[in-house]
XYZ file of C-alpha atoms in Angstrom:
606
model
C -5.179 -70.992 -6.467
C -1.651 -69.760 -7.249
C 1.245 -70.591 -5.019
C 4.515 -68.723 -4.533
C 6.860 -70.879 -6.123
C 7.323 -74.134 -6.211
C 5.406 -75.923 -2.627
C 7.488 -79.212 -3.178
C 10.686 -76.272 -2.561
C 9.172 -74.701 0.120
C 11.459 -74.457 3.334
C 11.091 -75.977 6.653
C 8.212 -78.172 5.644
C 7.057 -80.808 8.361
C 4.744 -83.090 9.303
C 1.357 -82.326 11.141
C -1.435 -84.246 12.671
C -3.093 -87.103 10.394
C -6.254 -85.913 8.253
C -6.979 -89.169 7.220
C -5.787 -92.926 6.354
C -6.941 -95.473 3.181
C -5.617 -98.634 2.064
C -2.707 -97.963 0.629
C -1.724 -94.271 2.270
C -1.821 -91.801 4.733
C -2.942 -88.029 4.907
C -1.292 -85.688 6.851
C -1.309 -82.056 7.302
C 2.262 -80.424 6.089
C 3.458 -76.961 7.662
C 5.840 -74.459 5.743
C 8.005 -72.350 7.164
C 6.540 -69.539 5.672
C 2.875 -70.543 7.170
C 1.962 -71.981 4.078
C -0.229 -75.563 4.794
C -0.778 -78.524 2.710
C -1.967 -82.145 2.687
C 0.635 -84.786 2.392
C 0.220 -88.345 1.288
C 2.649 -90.896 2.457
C 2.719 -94.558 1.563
C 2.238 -96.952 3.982
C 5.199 -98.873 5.602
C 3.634 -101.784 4.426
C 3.391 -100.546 0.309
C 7.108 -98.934 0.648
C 8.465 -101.767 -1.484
C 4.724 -102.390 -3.571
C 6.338 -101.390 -6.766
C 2.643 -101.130 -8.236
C 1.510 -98.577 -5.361
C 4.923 -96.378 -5.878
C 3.619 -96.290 -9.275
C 0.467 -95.255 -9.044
C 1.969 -92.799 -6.478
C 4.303 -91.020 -8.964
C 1.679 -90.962 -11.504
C -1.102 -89.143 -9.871
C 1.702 -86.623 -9.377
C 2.491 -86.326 -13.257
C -0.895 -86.733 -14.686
C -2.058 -83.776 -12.435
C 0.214 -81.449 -12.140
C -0.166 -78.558 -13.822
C -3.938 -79.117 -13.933
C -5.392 -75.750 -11.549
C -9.154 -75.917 -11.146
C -11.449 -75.186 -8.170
C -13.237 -78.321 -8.366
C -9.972 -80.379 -8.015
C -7.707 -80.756 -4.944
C -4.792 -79.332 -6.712
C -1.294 -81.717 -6.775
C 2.281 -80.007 -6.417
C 4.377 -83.096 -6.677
C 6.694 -85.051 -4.766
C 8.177 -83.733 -1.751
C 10.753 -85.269 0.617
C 9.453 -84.569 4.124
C 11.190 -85.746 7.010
C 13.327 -88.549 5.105
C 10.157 -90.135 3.507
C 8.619 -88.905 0.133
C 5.041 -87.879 0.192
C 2.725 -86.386 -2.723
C 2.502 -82.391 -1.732
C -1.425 -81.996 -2.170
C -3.727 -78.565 -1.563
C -5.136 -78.763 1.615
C -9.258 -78.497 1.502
C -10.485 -77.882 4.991
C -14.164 -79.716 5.506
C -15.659 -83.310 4.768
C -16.001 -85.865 2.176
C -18.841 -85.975 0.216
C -19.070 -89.972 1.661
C -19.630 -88.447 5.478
C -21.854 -85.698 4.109
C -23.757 -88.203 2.942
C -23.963 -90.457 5.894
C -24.859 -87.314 8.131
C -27.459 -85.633 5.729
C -28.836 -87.427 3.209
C -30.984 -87.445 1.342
C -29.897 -84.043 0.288
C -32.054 -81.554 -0.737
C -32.335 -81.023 -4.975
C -30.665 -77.534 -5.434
C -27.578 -78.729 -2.721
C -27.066 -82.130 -4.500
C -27.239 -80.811 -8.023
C -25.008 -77.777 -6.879
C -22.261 -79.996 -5.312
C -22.594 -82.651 -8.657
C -22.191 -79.649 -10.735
C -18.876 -78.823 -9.366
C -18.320 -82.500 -9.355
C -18.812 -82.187 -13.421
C -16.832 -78.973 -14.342
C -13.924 -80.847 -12.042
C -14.489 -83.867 -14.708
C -14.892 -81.239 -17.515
C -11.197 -79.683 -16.593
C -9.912 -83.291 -15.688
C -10.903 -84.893 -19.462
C -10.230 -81.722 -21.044
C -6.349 -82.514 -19.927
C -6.575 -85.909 -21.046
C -7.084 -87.567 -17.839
C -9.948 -90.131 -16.510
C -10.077 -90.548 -12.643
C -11.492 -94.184 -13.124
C -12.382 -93.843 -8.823
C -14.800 -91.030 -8.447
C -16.495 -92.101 -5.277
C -18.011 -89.920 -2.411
C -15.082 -91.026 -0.661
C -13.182 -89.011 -3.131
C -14.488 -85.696 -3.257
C -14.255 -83.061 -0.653
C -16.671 -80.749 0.622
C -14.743 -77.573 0.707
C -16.407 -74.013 2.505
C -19.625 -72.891 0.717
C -20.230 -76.725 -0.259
C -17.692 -76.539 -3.137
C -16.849 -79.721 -4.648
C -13.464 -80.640 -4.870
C -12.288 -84.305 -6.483
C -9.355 -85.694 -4.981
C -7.432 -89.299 -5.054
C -6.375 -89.608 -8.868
C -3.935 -92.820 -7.193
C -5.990 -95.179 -10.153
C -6.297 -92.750 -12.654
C -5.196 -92.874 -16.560
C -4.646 -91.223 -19.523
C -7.493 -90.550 -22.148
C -4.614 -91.626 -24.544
C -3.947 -95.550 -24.484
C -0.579 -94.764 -26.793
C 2.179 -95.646 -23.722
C 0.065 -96.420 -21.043
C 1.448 -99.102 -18.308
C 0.307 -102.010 -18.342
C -1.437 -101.441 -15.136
C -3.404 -98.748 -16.891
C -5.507 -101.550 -18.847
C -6.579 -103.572 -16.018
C -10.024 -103.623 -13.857
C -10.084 -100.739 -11.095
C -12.232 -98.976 -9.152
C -14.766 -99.731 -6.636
C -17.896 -101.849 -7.307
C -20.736 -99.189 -6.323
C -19.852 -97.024 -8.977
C -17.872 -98.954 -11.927
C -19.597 -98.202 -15.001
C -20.906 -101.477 -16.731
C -18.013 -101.189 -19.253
C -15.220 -101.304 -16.557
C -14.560 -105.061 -17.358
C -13.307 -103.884 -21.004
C -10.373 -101.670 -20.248
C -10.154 -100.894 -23.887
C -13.736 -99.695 -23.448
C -13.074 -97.066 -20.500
C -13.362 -93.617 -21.453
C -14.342 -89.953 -19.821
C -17.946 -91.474 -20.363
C -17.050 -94.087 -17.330
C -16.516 -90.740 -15.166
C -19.791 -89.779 -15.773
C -21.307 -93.111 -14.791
C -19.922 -92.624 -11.420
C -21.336 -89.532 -11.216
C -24.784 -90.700 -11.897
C -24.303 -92.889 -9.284
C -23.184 -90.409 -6.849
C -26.114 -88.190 -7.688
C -28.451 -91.251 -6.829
C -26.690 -91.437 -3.372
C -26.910 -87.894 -2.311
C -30.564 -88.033 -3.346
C -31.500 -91.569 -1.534
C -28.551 -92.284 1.203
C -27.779 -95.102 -0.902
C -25.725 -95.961 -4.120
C -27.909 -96.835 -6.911
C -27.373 -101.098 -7.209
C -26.213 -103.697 -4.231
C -25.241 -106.870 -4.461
C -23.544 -109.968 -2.353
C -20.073 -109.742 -3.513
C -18.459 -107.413 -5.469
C -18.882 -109.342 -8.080
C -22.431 -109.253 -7.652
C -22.556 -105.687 -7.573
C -20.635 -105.155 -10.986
C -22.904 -107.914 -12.323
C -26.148 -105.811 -11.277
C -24.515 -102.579 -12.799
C -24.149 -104.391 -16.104
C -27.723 -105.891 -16.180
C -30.778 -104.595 -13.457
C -32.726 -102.729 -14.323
C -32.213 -98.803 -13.721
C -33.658 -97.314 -10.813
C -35.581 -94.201 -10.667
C -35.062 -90.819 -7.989
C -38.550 -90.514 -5.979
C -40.943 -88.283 -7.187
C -40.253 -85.909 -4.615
C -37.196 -84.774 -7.439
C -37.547 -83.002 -10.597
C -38.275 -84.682 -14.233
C -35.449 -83.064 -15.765
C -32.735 -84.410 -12.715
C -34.494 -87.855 -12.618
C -34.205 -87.906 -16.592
C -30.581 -87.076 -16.016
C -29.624 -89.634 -13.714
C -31.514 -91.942 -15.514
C -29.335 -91.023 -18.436
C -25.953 -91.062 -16.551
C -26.564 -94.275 -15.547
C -27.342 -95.836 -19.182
C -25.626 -99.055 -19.791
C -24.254 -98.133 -22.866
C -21.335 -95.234 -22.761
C -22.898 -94.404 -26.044
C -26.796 -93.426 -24.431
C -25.146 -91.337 -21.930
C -24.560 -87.556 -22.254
C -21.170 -87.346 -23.968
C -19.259 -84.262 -22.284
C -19.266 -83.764 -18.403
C -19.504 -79.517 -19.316
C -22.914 -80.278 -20.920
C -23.537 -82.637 -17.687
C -22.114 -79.122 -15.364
C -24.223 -76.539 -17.151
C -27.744 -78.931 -16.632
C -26.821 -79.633 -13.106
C -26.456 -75.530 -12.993
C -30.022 -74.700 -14.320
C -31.354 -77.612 -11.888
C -30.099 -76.098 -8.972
C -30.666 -72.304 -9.775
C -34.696 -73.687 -10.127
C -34.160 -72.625 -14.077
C -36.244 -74.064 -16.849
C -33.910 -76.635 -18.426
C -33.810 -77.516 -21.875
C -33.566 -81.150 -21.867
C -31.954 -82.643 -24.823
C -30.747 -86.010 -23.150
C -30.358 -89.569 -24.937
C -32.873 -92.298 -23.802
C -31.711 -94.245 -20.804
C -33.218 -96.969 -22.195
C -35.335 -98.340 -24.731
C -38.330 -95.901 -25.937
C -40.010 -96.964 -28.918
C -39.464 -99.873 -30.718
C -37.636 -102.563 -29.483
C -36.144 -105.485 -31.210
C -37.204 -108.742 -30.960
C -34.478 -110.483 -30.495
C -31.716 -108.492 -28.055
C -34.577 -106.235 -26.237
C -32.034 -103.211 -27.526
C -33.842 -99.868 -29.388
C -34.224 -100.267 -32.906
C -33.685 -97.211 -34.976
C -36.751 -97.761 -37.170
C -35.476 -95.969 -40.151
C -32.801 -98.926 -40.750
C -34.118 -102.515 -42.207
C -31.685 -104.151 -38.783
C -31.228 -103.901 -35.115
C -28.273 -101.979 -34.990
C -27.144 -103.781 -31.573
C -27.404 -108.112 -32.971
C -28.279 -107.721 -36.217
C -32.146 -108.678 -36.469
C -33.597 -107.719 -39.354
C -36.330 -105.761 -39.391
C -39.660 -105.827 -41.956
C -39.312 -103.217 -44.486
C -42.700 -104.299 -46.405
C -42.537 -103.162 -50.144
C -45.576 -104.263 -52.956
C -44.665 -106.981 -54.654
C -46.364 -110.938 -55.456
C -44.731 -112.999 -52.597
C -45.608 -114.794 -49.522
C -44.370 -115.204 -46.422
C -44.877 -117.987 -44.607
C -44.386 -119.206 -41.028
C -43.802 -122.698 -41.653
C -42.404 -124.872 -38.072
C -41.617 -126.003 -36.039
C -43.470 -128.812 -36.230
C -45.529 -130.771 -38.866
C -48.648 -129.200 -40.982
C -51.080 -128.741 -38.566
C -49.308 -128.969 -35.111
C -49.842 -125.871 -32.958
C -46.735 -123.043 -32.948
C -45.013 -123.377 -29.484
C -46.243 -121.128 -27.204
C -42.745 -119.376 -26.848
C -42.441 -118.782 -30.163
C -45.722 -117.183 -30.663
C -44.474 -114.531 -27.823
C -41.071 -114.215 -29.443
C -42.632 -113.715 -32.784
C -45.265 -110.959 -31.229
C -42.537 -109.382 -29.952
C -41.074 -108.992 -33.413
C -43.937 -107.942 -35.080
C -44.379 -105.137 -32.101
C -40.959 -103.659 -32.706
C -41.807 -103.303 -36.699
C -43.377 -100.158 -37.132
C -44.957 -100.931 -40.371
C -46.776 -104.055 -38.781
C -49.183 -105.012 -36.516
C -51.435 -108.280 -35.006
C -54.468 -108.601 -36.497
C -56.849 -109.520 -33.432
C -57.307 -112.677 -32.336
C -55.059 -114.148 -35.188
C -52.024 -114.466 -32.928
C -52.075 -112.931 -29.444
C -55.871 -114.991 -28.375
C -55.155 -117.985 -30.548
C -52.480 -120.139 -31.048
C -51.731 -121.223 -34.738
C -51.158 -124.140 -36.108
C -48.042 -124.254 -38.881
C -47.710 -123.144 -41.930
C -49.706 -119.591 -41.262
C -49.277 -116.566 -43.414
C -47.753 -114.020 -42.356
C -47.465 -111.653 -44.932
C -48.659 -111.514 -48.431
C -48.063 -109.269 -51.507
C -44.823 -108.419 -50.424
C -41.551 -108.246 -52.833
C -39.222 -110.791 -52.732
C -36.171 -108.730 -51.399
C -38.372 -107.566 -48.127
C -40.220 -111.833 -47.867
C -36.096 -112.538 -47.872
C -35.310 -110.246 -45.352
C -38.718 -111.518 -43.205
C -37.232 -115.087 -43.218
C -34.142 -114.815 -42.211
C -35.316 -112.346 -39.295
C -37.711 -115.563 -38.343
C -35.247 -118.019 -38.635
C -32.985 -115.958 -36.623
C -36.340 -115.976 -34.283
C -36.222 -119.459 -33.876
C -38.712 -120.170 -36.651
C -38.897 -121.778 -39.748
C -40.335 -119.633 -42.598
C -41.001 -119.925 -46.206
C -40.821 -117.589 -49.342
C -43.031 -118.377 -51.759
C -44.415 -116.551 -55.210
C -47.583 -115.883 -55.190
C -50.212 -117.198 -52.788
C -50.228 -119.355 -49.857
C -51.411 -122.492 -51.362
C -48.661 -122.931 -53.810
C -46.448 -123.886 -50.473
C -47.095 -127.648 -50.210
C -46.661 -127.774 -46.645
C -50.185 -124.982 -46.763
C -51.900 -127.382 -49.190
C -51.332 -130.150 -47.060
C -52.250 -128.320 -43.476
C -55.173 -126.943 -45.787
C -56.516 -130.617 -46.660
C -56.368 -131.564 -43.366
C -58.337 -129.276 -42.181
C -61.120 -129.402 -45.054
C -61.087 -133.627 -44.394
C -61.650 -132.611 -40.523
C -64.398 -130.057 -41.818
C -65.945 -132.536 -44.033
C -66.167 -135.066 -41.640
C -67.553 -132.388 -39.347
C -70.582 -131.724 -41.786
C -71.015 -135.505 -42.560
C -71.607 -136.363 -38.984
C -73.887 -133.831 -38.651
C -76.124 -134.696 -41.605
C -76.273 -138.397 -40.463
C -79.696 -139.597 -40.448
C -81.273 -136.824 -42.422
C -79.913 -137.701 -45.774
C -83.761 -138.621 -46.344
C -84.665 -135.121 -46.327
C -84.764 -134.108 -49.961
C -83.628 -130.461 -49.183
C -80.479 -131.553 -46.999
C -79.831 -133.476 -50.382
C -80.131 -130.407 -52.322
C -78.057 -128.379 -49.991
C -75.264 -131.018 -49.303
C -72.707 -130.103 -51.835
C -73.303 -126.435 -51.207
C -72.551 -127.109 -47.569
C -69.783 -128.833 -48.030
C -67.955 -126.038 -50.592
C -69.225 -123.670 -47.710
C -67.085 -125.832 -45.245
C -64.009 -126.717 -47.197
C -63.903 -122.959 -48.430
C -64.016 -121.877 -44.519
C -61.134 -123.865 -43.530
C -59.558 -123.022 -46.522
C -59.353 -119.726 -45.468
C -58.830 -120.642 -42.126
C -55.982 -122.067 -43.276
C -54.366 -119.184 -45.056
C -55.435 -116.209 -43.092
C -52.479 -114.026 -42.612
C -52.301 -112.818 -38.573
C -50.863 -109.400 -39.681
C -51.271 -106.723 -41.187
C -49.162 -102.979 -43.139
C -49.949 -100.249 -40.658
C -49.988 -96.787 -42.616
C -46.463 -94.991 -41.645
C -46.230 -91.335 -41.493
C -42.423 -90.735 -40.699
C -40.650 -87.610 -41.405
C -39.311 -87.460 -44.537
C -35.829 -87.572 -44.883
C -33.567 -86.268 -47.393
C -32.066 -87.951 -50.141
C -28.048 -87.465 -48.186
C -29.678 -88.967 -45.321
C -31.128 -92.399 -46.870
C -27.550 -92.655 -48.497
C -26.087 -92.521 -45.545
C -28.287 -95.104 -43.861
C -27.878 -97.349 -46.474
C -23.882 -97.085 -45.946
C -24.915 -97.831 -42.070
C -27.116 -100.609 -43.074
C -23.869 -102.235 -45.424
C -21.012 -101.394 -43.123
C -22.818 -102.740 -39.563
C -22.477 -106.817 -40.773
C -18.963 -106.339 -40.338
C -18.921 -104.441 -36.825
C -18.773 -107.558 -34.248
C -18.163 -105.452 -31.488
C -21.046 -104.233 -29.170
C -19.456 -100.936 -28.154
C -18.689 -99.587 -31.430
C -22.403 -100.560 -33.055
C -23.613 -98.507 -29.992
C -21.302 -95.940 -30.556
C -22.293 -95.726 -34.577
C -26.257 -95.948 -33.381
C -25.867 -93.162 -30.591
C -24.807 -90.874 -33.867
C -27.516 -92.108 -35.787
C -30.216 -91.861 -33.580
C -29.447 -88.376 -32.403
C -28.871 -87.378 -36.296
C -32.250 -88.619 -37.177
C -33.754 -86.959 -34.026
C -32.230 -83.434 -35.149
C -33.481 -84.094 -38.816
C -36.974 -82.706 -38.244
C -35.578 -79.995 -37.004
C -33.089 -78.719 -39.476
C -33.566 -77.621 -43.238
C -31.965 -79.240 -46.410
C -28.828 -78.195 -45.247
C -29.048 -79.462 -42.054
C -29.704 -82.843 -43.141
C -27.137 -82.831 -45.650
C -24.940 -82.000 -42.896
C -26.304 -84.850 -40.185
C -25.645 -87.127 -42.994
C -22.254 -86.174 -43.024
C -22.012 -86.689 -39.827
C -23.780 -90.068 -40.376
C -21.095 -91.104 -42.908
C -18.006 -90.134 -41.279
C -19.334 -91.882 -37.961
C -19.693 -94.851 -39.782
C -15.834 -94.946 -41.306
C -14.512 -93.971 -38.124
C -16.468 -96.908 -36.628
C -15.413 -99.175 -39.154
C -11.590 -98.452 -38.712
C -12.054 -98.537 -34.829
C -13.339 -101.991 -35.399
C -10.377 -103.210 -37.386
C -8.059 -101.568 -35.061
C -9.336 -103.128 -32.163
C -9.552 -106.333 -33.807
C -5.423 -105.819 -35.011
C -4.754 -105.098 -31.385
C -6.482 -108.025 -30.095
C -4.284 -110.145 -32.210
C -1.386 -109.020 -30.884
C 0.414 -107.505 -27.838
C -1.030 -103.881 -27.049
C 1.558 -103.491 -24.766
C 4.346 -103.851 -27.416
C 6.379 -101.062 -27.688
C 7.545 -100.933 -31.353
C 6.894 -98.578 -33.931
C 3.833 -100.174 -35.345
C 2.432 -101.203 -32.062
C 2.321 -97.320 -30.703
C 1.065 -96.618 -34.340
C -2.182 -98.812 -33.910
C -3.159 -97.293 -30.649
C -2.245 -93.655 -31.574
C -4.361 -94.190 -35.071
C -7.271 -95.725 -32.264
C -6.993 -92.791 -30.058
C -7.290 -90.345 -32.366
C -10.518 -92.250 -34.142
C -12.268 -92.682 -30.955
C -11.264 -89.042 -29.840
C -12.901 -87.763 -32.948
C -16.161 -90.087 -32.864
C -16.763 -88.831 -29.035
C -16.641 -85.434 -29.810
C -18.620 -85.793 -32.974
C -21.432 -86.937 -30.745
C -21.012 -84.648 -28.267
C -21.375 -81.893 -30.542
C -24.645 -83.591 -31.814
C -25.893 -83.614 -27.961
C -24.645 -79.711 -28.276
C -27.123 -79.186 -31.104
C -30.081 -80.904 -29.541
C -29.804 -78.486 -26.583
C -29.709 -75.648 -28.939
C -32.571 -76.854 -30.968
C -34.546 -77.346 -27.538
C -33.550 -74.270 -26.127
C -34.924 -71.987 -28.935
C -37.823 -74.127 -30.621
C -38.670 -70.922 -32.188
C -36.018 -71.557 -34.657
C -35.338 -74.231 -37.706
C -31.631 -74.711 -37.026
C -28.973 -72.747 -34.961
C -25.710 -71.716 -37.418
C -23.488 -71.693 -34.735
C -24.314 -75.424 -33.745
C -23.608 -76.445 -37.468
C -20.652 -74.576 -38.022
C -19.526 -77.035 -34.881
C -20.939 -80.268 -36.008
C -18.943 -79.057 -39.532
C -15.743 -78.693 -37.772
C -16.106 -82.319 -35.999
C -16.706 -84.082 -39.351
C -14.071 -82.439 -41.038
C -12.146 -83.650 -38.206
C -13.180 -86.894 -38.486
C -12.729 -86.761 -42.629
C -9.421 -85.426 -42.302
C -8.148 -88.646 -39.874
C -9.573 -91.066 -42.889
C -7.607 -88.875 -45.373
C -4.696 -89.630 -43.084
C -1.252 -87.273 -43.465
C-alpha cells in the first residue's frame, strides 16, 4: 500500500474520465506522470462556496491520513489539479457493495460474511485511530479484486474524541437505512454506531433489502429506534443470525463492543468454523420488567433501565396488600390485572397461583403477599404504585387492613343472605335448625377466606451463588442507579453487570472478586459520566475555554475507559466459550485487570 513519496507532489497529475458523482462531489480518475493512478474528488461548482462542504472536505483529508489499511480506500490529501483542489484518494478498481447488491443478492453466507469481515477490521483500524465514519452504507464501500472490502467516503466522519470537535461534528448525519437508533443524541454516537450500520448492511447482503423501511425518513429513523428486530431466514446460520440480531440491538450497550471481535466471528462464519458465540442478548431473554418491557438483571431488587422495583421476598410478619383502585369490593380493572401479571412474571421469586389472578378477576383489597418483612412489603408497594395500583403495608394479617375487613363483611352479608334464602321455608325442619348456625360459620368462614386469599405465591430460587465482592458491588449498583437519569449510561452500567454476572459461574473466587471490580469501577465511571453530561448540558459544549475542553476531555476519557472495560468482558466470554474445559482463562483476567485499573486510575485523577 506504500507510495513513492508524497501522491499530492506527484508531477504532471491530470484529470481522467469520471468514476462516479454524489451530492456534494465528483470522482474522477487522476493520471501521474510517472503512471501512477488515483481517484480524485472534486467539489461541485455548486458547493465551491458551501463553507460546511469545504469543511467536511478538508477533514476527511486530516482525520485519514496517515491511516494505511487494506480494508480502507486510503486518503493522500489535498491536491491542486488543474486549478481546482481535489482530495487525492487510492484508486480501487471494481463496484460498490450498493450495486453488488442490486445485481446479486441475496449473497451467499461465506461471501457476505467474508466481505462484512473486511468491512469490520476496516472499522477495527478506523476506531483504533480515533475515528467514527458515522456513513457506512453499501454505497460506501468498494468491492475491490478477490471481493475485498474497502470503506470509502469519510466526508461525515468524526473524531472518537468530542474535546475540539466543530460544531458540525455534534449534529444528526447519516442516512436513514442505517442510522443507529442513538443517532438523534450526538453526544451518544460512538464506534458502537459503526457497528449498527454494519448489522444493517449484513441484513442487506443477506435479503436484497436493508433491515427497516419507512414513509419518510423520519419514519425510517423512527422504526430503527422502536420495531421490532427482524430475523435472517433460516436458510443462514444460528451463530450469523444471532450476530446480526446483536448488531442491530437498540441499545449501543447490548451490542458487541469492538468491531475486531465483530471481524474475527465474521472470519470463523465464513471459513464454515465452529464459532464460539459469546454475544449479548439482542433483546430481552429472561425476565422482563413490568413496567419499561427492558431485561431485568434479576440479581438487583430494580429495573436497571426505569427504576421498577423488583420483589426481593424476605421472612418476616407483614402484608401486602393490593388495595384500588376502586372501593372494597369493586373488581381490579382489567388493565391492571395484566400490568400487575406482568410484574409478578418478571419476579423470579414469584409466581400466579392458578386461577387467583390470570382466570379471575379480583375484587380490591386482595393479598398479595404475606409473611414478608417490612423492608421487601415497602419495596412491593411502591413497585405497585409505580404500577398504577394502590397497595397497602400492613403488620400482620390481612384483616387488620380496614379496607379487607370491610370488603370481608360484605362478602359474608352477601353469603349470609345467600344461605338465608336458601333455607326459606324449611326452617320447620328440626335438623336445618340444628345445622343453621354451623352453616352459616361454614359460609362466613368461606368468604372470609375468599376474601383474603393471596393470588401468589415464593417460588424456590436456585441461583448461583455469588461471592461476597460481588453482592457488595451490586448493592453499590443498586444505591448509585437512583441518581443516573440518563438511559444510555444505566444501559451502559447494566451491559457490565449483566455480562459480569454471566462470567461469574464461570470463574473461581478470584474471578469474582475481580468481575466485582469491574462491577465497581463501572459504576463510578458511570456516575461521573452522568454528572459530566449533565454539567455539559448546562452549558455551552462548544465553549472553548479552559474548563469547557476540561469537561469533555475528563468525558472522553471516562467513556473511553467504560467501552473498553466491556469489551474486554465480551473478550472473556469468548474465551470462557471457546475452552469450556477450563474454570477461567489468566490471560483474559490479566486484561479485564488492566481495564479496571484503567478505569481506577481516571477516578484517582493526576
Amino acid at each position: 500500500m506504500s507510495e513513492p513519496g508524497d501522491p499530492t507532489q506527484a508531477a504532471g497529475l491530470r484529470l481522467g474520465a469520471v468514476l462516479g458523482s454524489g451530492a456534494v462531489a465528483t470522482v474522477l480518475r487522476v493520471e501521474a506522470a510517472d503512471g501512477r493512478v488515483f481517484a480524485g474528488k472534486r467539489l461541485h461548482e455548486s458547493h465551491g462556496q458551501d463553507s460546511a462542504a469545504a469543511q467536511r472536505f478538508a477533514q476527511e483529508a486530516a482525520l485519514l491520513r496517515g491511516i494505511r489499511d487494506d480494508n480502507i480506500v486510503a486518503v493522500y490529501g489535498v491536491a491542486e489539479v488543474e486549478g481546482a483542489p481535489l482530495l487525492l484518494l487510492e484508486l480501487v478498481e471494481g463496484p460498490t457493495l450498493a450495486q453488488l447488491i442490486a445485481r446479486e443478492a441475496p449473497l451467499g453466507e461465506a461471501r457476505l460474511a467474508r466481505l462484512a469481515a473486511g468491512v469490520a477490521r476496516g472499522l477495527a483500524r478506523a476506531h483504533a485511530a480515533g475515528v467514527i465514519h458515522r456513513d457506512l452504507k453499501p454505497a460506501n464501500i468498494l468491492v475491490a479484486v478477490g471481493d475485498r472490502a474497502k470503506i470509502a467516503d469519510f466526508g461525515m466522519a468524526r473524531a472518537t474524541s468530542l474535546a475540539g470537535v466543530e460544531r458540525s461534528a455534534l449534529t444528526v448525519l447519516g442516512t436513514p437505512d442505517y442510522m443507529a437508533p442513538e443517532s438523534l443524541d450526538p453526544l451518544a454516537v460512538d464506534v458502537r454506531s459503526d457497528l449498527y450500520a454494519l448489522g444493517c448492511i449484513l441484513f442487506e447482503m443477506a435479503t436484497g433489502r436493508p433491515p427497516f423501511t419507512g414513509a419518510t425518513a423520519f419514519g425510517v429513523i423512527e422504526a430503527h429506534r422502536r420495531a421490532a428486530i427482524p430475523g435472517l431466514p433460516d436458510s443462514f446460520s444460528a451463530p450469523l443470525r444471532a450476530l446480526v440480531a446483536s448488531l442491530l440491538a437498540k441499545s449501543p450497550a447490548d451490542r458487541p463492543q469492538a468491531a475486531v471481535q465483530v471481524a474475527a466471528l465474521l472470519e470463523q462464519i465464513a471459513a464454515g468454523e465452529a464459532v464460539a458465540l459469546a454475544l449479548p442478548a439482542a433483546g430481552v431473554s429472561g425476565p422482563a420488567c413490568a413496567g419499561c418491557g427492558q431485561p431485568l438483571v434479576v440479581e438487583l431488587a430494580v429495573c436497571m433501565h426505569c427504576g421498577l422495583e423488583v420483589a426481593r421476598v424476605e421472612a418476616g410478619r407483614c402484608t401486602v396488600l393490593v388495595s384500588g383502585p376502586g372501593e372494597p369490593g369493586d373488581k381490579l380493572d382489567s388493565a391492571l390485572r395484566a400490568r400487575l401479571i406482568g410484574w409478578i412474571a418478571g419476579n423470579p421469586g414469584l409466581c400466579v397461583v392458578a386461577g387467583n389472578l390470570e382466570r379471575a378477576i379480583p375484587r380490591v383489597p386482595f393479598t398479595l403477599l404475606t409473611r414478608v418483612s417490612e423492608a421487601s412489603g415497602r419495596g412491593v408497594v411502591a413497585a405497585l404504585q409505580r404500577l398504577g395500583l394502590e397497595a397497602e403495608l400492613v403488620h400482620g394479617g390481612a384483616l387488620r387492613s380496614r379496607r379487607m375487613r370491610k370488603k370481608a363483611g360484605a362478602l359474608i352479608g352477601r353469603t349470609l343472605a345467600v344461605v338465608a334464602a336458601s333455607c326459606a321455608g324449611v326452617f320447620n325442619n328440626r335438623y336445618i335448625i340444628f345445622l343453621l348456625p354451623l352453616l352459616i360459620l361454614a359460609a362466613a368462614g368461606g368468604a372470609t377466606f375468599g376474601a383474603v386469599r393471596k393470588v401468589t405465591r415464593s417460588r424456590a430460587l436456585t441461583p448461583g451463588k455469588l461471592a461476597a465482592p460481588l453482592r457488595e458491588a451490586l448493592a453499590g449498583v443498586e444505591r448509585v442507579l437512583p441518581a443516573i437519569a440518563t438511559a444510555r449510561h444505566r444501559h451502559g452500567l447494566r451491559a457490565v453487570v449483566r455480562r459480569s454476572l454471566a462470567l461469574a459461574p464461570a470463574g473461581d473466587a478470584g474471578a469474582q472478586e475481580e468481575l466485582a471490580q469491574a462491577i465497581t469501577a463501572a459504576t463510578a465511571a458511570t456516575g461521573r459520566l452522568e454528572a459530566l453530561d449533565r454539567a455539559l448540558a448546562a452549558g455551552d459544549m462548544q465553549r472553548s475555554d479552559d474548563a469547557g475542553r476540561a469537561l469533555l476531555h475528563e468525558r472522553d476519557t471516562w467513556a473511553a475507559r467504560l467501552l473498553s472495560l466491556t469489551a474486554a468482558l465480551d473478550a472473556f466470554q469468548v474465551r470462557v466459550v471457546g475452552a469450556a474445559a477450563r474454570n477461567s482463562d489468566e490471560a483474559a483476567l490479566r486484561e479485564l485487570r488492566a481495564q479496571v485499573e484503567a478505569l481506577e486510575e481516571v477516578q484517582r485523577g493526576p
